[in-house]
Each structure stands twice: as C-alpha cells, then as structure tokens.
mmCIF file of the C-alpha atoms, coordinates in Angstrom:
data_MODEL
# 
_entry.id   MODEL 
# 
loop_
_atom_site.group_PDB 
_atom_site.id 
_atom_site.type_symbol 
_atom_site.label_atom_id 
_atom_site.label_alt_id 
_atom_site.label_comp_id 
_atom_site.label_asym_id 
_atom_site.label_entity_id 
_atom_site.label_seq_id 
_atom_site.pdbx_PDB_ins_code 
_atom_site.Cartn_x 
_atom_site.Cartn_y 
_atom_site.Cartn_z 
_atom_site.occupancy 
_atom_site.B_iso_or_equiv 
_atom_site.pdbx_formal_charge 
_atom_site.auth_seq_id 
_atom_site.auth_comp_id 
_atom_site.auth_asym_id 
_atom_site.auth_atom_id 
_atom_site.pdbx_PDB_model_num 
ATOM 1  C CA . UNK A 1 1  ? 45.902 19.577 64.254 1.00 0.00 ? 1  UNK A CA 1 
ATOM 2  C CA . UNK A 1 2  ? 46.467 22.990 65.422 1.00 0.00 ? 2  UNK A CA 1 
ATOM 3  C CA . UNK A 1 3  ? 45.557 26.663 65.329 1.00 0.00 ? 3  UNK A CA 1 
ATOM 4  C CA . UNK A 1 4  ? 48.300 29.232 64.376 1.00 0.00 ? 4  UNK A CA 1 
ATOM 5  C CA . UNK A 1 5  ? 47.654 32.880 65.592 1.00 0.00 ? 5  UNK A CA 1 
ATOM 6  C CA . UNK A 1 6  ? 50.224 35.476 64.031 1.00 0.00 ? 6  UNK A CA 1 
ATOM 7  C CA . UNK A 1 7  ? 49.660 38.758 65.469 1.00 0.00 ? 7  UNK A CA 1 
ATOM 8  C CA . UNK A 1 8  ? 52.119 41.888 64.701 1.00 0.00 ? 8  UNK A CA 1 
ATOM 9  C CA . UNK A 1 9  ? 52.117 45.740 64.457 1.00 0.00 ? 9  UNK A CA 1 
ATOM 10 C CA . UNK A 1 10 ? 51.534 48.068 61.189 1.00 0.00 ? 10 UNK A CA 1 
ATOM 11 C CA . UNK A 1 11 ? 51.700 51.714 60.896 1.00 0.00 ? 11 UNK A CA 1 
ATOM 12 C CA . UNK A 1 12 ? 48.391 53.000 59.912 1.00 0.00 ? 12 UNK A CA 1 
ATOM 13 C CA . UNK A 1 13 ? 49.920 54.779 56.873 1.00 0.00 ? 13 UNK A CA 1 
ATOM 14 C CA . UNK A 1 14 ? 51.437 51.663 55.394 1.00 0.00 ? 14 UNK A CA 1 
ATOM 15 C CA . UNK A 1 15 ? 48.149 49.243 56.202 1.00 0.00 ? 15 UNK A CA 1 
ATOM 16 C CA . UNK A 1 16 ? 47.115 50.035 53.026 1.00 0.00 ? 16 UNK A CA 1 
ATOM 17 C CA . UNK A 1 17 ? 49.787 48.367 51.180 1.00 0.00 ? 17 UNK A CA 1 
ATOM 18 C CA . UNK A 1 18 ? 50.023 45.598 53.558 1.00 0.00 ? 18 UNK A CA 1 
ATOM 19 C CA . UNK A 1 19 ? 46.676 44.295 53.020 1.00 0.00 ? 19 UNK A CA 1 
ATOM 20 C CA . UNK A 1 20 ? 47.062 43.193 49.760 1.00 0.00 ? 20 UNK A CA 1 
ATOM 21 C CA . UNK A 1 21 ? 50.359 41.213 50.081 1.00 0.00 ? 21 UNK A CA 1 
ATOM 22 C CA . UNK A 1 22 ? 48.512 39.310 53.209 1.00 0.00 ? 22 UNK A CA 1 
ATOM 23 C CA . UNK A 1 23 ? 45.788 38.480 51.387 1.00 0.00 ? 23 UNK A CA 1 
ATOM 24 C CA . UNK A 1 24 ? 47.393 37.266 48.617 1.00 0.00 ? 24 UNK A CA 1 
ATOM 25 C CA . UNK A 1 25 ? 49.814 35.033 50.911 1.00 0.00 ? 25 UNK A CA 1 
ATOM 26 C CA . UNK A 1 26 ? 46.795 33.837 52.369 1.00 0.00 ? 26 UNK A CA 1 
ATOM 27 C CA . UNK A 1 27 ? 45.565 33.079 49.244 1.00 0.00 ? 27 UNK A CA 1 
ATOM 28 C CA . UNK A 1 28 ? 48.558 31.123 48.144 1.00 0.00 ? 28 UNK A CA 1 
ATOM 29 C CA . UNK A 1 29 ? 49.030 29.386 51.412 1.00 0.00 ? 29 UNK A CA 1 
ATOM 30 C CA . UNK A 1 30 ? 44.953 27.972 51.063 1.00 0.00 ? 30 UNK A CA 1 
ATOM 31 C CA . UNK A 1 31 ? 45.705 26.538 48.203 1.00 0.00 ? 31 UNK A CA 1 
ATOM 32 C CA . UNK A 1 32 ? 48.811 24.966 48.797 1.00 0.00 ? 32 UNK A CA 1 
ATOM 33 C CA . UNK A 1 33 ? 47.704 23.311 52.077 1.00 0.00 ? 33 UNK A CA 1 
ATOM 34 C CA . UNK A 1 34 ? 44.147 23.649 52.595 1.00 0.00 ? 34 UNK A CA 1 
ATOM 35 C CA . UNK A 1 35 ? 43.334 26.094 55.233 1.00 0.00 ? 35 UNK A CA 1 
ATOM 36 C CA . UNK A 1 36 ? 41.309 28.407 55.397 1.00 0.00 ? 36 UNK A CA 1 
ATOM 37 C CA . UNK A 1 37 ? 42.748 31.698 57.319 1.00 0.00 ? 37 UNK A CA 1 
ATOM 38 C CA . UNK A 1 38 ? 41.577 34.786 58.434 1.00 0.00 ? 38 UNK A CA 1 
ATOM 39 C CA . UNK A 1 39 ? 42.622 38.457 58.418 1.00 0.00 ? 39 UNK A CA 1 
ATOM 40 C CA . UNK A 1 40 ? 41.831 40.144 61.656 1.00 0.00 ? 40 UNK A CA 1 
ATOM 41 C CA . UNK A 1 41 ? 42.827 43.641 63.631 1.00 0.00 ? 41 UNK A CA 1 
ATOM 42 C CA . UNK A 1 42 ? 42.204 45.449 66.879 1.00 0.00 ? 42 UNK A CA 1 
ATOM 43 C CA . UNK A 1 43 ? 39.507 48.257 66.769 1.00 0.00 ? 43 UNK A CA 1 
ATOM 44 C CA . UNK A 1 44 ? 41.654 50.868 67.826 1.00 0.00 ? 44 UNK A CA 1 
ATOM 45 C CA . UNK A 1 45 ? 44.595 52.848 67.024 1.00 0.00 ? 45 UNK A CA 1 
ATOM 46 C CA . UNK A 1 46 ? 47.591 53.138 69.583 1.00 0.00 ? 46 UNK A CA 1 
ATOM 47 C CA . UNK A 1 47 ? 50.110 55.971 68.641 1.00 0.00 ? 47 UNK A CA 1 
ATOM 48 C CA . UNK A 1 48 ? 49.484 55.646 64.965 1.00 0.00 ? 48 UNK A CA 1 
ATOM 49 C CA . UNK A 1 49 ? 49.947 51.796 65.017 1.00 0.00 ? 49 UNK A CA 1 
ATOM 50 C CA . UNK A 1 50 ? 47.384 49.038 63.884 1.00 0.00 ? 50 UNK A CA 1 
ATOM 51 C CA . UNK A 1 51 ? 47.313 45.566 65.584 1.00 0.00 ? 51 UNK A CA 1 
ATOM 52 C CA . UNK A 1 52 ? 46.594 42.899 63.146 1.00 0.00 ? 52 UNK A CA 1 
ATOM 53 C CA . UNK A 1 53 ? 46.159 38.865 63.397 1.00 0.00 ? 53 UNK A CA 1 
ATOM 54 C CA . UNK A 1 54 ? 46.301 36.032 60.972 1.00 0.00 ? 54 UNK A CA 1 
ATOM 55 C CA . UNK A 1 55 ? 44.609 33.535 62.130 1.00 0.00 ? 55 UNK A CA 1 
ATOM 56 C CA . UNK A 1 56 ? 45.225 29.360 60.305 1.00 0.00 ? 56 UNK A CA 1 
ATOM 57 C CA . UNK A 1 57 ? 43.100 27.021 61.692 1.00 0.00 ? 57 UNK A CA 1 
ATOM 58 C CA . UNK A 1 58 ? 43.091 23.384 61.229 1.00 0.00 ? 58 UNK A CA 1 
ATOM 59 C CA . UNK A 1 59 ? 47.022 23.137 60.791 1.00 0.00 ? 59 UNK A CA 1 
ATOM 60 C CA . UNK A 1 60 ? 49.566 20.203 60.724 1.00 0.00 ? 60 UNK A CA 1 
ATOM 61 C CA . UNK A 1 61 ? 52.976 20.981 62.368 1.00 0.00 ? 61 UNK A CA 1 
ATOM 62 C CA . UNK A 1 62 ? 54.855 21.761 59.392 1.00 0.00 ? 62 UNK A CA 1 
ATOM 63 C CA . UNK A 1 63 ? 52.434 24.384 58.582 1.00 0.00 ? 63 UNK A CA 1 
ATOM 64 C CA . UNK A 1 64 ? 54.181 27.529 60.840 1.00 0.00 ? 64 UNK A CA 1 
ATOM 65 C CA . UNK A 1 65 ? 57.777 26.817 58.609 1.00 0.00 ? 65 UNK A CA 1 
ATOM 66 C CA . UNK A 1 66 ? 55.991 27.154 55.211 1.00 0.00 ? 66 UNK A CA 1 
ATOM 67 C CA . UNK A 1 67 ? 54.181 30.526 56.564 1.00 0.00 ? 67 UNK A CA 1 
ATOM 68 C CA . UNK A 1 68 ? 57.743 32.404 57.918 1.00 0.00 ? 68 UNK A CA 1 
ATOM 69 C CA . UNK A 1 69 ? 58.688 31.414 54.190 1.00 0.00 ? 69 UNK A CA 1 
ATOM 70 C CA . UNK A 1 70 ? 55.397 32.682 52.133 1.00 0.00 ? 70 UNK A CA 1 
ATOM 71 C CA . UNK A 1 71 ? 55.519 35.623 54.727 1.00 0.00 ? 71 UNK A CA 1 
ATOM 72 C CA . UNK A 1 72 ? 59.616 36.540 54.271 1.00 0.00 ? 72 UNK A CA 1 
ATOM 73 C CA . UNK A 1 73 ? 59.501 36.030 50.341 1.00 0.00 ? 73 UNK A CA 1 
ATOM 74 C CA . UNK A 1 74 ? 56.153 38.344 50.348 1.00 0.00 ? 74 UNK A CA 1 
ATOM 75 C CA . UNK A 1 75 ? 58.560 41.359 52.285 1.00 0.00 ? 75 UNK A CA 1 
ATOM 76 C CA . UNK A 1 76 ? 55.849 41.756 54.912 1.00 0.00 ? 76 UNK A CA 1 
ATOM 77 C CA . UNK A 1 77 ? 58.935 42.692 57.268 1.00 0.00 ? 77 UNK A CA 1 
ATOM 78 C CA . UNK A 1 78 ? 59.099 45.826 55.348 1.00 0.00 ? 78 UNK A CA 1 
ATOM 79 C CA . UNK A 1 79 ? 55.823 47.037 56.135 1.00 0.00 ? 79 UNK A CA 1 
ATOM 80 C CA . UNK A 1 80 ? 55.442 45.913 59.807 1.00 0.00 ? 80 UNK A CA 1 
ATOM 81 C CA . UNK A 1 81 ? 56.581 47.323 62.979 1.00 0.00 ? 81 UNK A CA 1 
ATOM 82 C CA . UNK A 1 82 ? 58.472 44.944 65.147 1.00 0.00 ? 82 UNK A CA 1 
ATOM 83 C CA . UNK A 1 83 ? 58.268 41.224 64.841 1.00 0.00 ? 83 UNK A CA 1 
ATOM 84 C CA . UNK A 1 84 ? 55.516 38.584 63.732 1.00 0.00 ? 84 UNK A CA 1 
ATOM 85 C CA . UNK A 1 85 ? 54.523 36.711 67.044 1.00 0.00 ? 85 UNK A CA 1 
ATOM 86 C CA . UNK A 1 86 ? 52.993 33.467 66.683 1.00 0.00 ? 86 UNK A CA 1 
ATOM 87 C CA . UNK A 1 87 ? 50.979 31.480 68.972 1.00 0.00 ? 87 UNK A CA 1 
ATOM 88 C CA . UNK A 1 88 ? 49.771 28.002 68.703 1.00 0.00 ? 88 UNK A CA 1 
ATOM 89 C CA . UNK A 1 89 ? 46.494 26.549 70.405 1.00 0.00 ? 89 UNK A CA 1 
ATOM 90 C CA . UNK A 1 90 ? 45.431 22.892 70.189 1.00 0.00 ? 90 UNK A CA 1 
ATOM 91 C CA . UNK A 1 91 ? 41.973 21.494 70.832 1.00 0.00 ? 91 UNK A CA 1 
ATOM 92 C CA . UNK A 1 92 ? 40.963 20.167 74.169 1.00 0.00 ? 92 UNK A CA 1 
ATOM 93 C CA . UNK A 1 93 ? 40.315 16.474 74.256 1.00 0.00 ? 93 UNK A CA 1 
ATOM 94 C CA . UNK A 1 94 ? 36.657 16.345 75.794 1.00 0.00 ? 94 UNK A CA 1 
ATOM 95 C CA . UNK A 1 95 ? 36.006 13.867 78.288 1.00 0.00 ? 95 UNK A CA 1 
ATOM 96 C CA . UNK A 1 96 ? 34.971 10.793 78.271 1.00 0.00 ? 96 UNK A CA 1 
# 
C-alpha cells in the first residue's frame, strides 16, 4: 500500500469554488475504493495564491490513474494554477 500526496496552487479568489468540486471527488473516490482522504492547505498566502494538498492514504497502485481521471472529468485544471504534483510515500518495513 501507499500514500498519495497531490499538492497544487489556487488563486485565493477562485478557492471558493474549488472546494466543493474536491470534496465531492473525494467523496466519490472513498466510495469507489475505500480511502479515506484529506483536504489540506498551507497557512499562508504567497502573491494571492493558496497551496493546497490532497492527501490518500492506504492506496493500491492503480489508485493515482483513477484520481488524474476523477480529477480531469471534475475540471479542477480550470481552477488551479499550474500543475497537480503528486508524490508517493510507502511505509518503512520495521526491523526485525
């Protein structure tokens, strides 16, 4: 399993709008695959633009191709500045 961190830029005037088409892709995407994700952003403000994460926890592999496609059929593109970066973090093994 992995963790999926998305993390992209929004103009503060558009946030508003934005935060109800990630929430309801989130909200679609838990159902359909049983995660359980997060909506996150940075405190502060940097020349008018907001940084915000989505975080997935507990993922499989094919997990990050079914999010590009929630996330391109929801137009989040159109209310973002620049591109959705993801990251992906595994679990360390502990030792024995």
């Amino acid at each position: 399993m992995i963790d999926l961190y998305v993390y992209y830029k929004v103009r503060e005037q558009d946030s508003a709008a934005l935060e109800p088409r990630v929430r309801a892709l989130q909200a679609a995407l838990a159902a359909r695959h049983a995660v359980v994700p997060q909506l996150k952003r940075r405190p502060e403000i940097r020349d008018g633009l907001q940084t915000w994460m989505e975080v997935y926890p507990s993922t499989d592999d094919a997990f990050g191709a079914a999010l590009e496609a929630a996330a391109r059929d929801a137009g989040l593109d159109t209310l973002i500045t620049g591109p959705r970066r993801a990251e992906v973090f595994m679990d360390l093994n502990p030792c024995a």
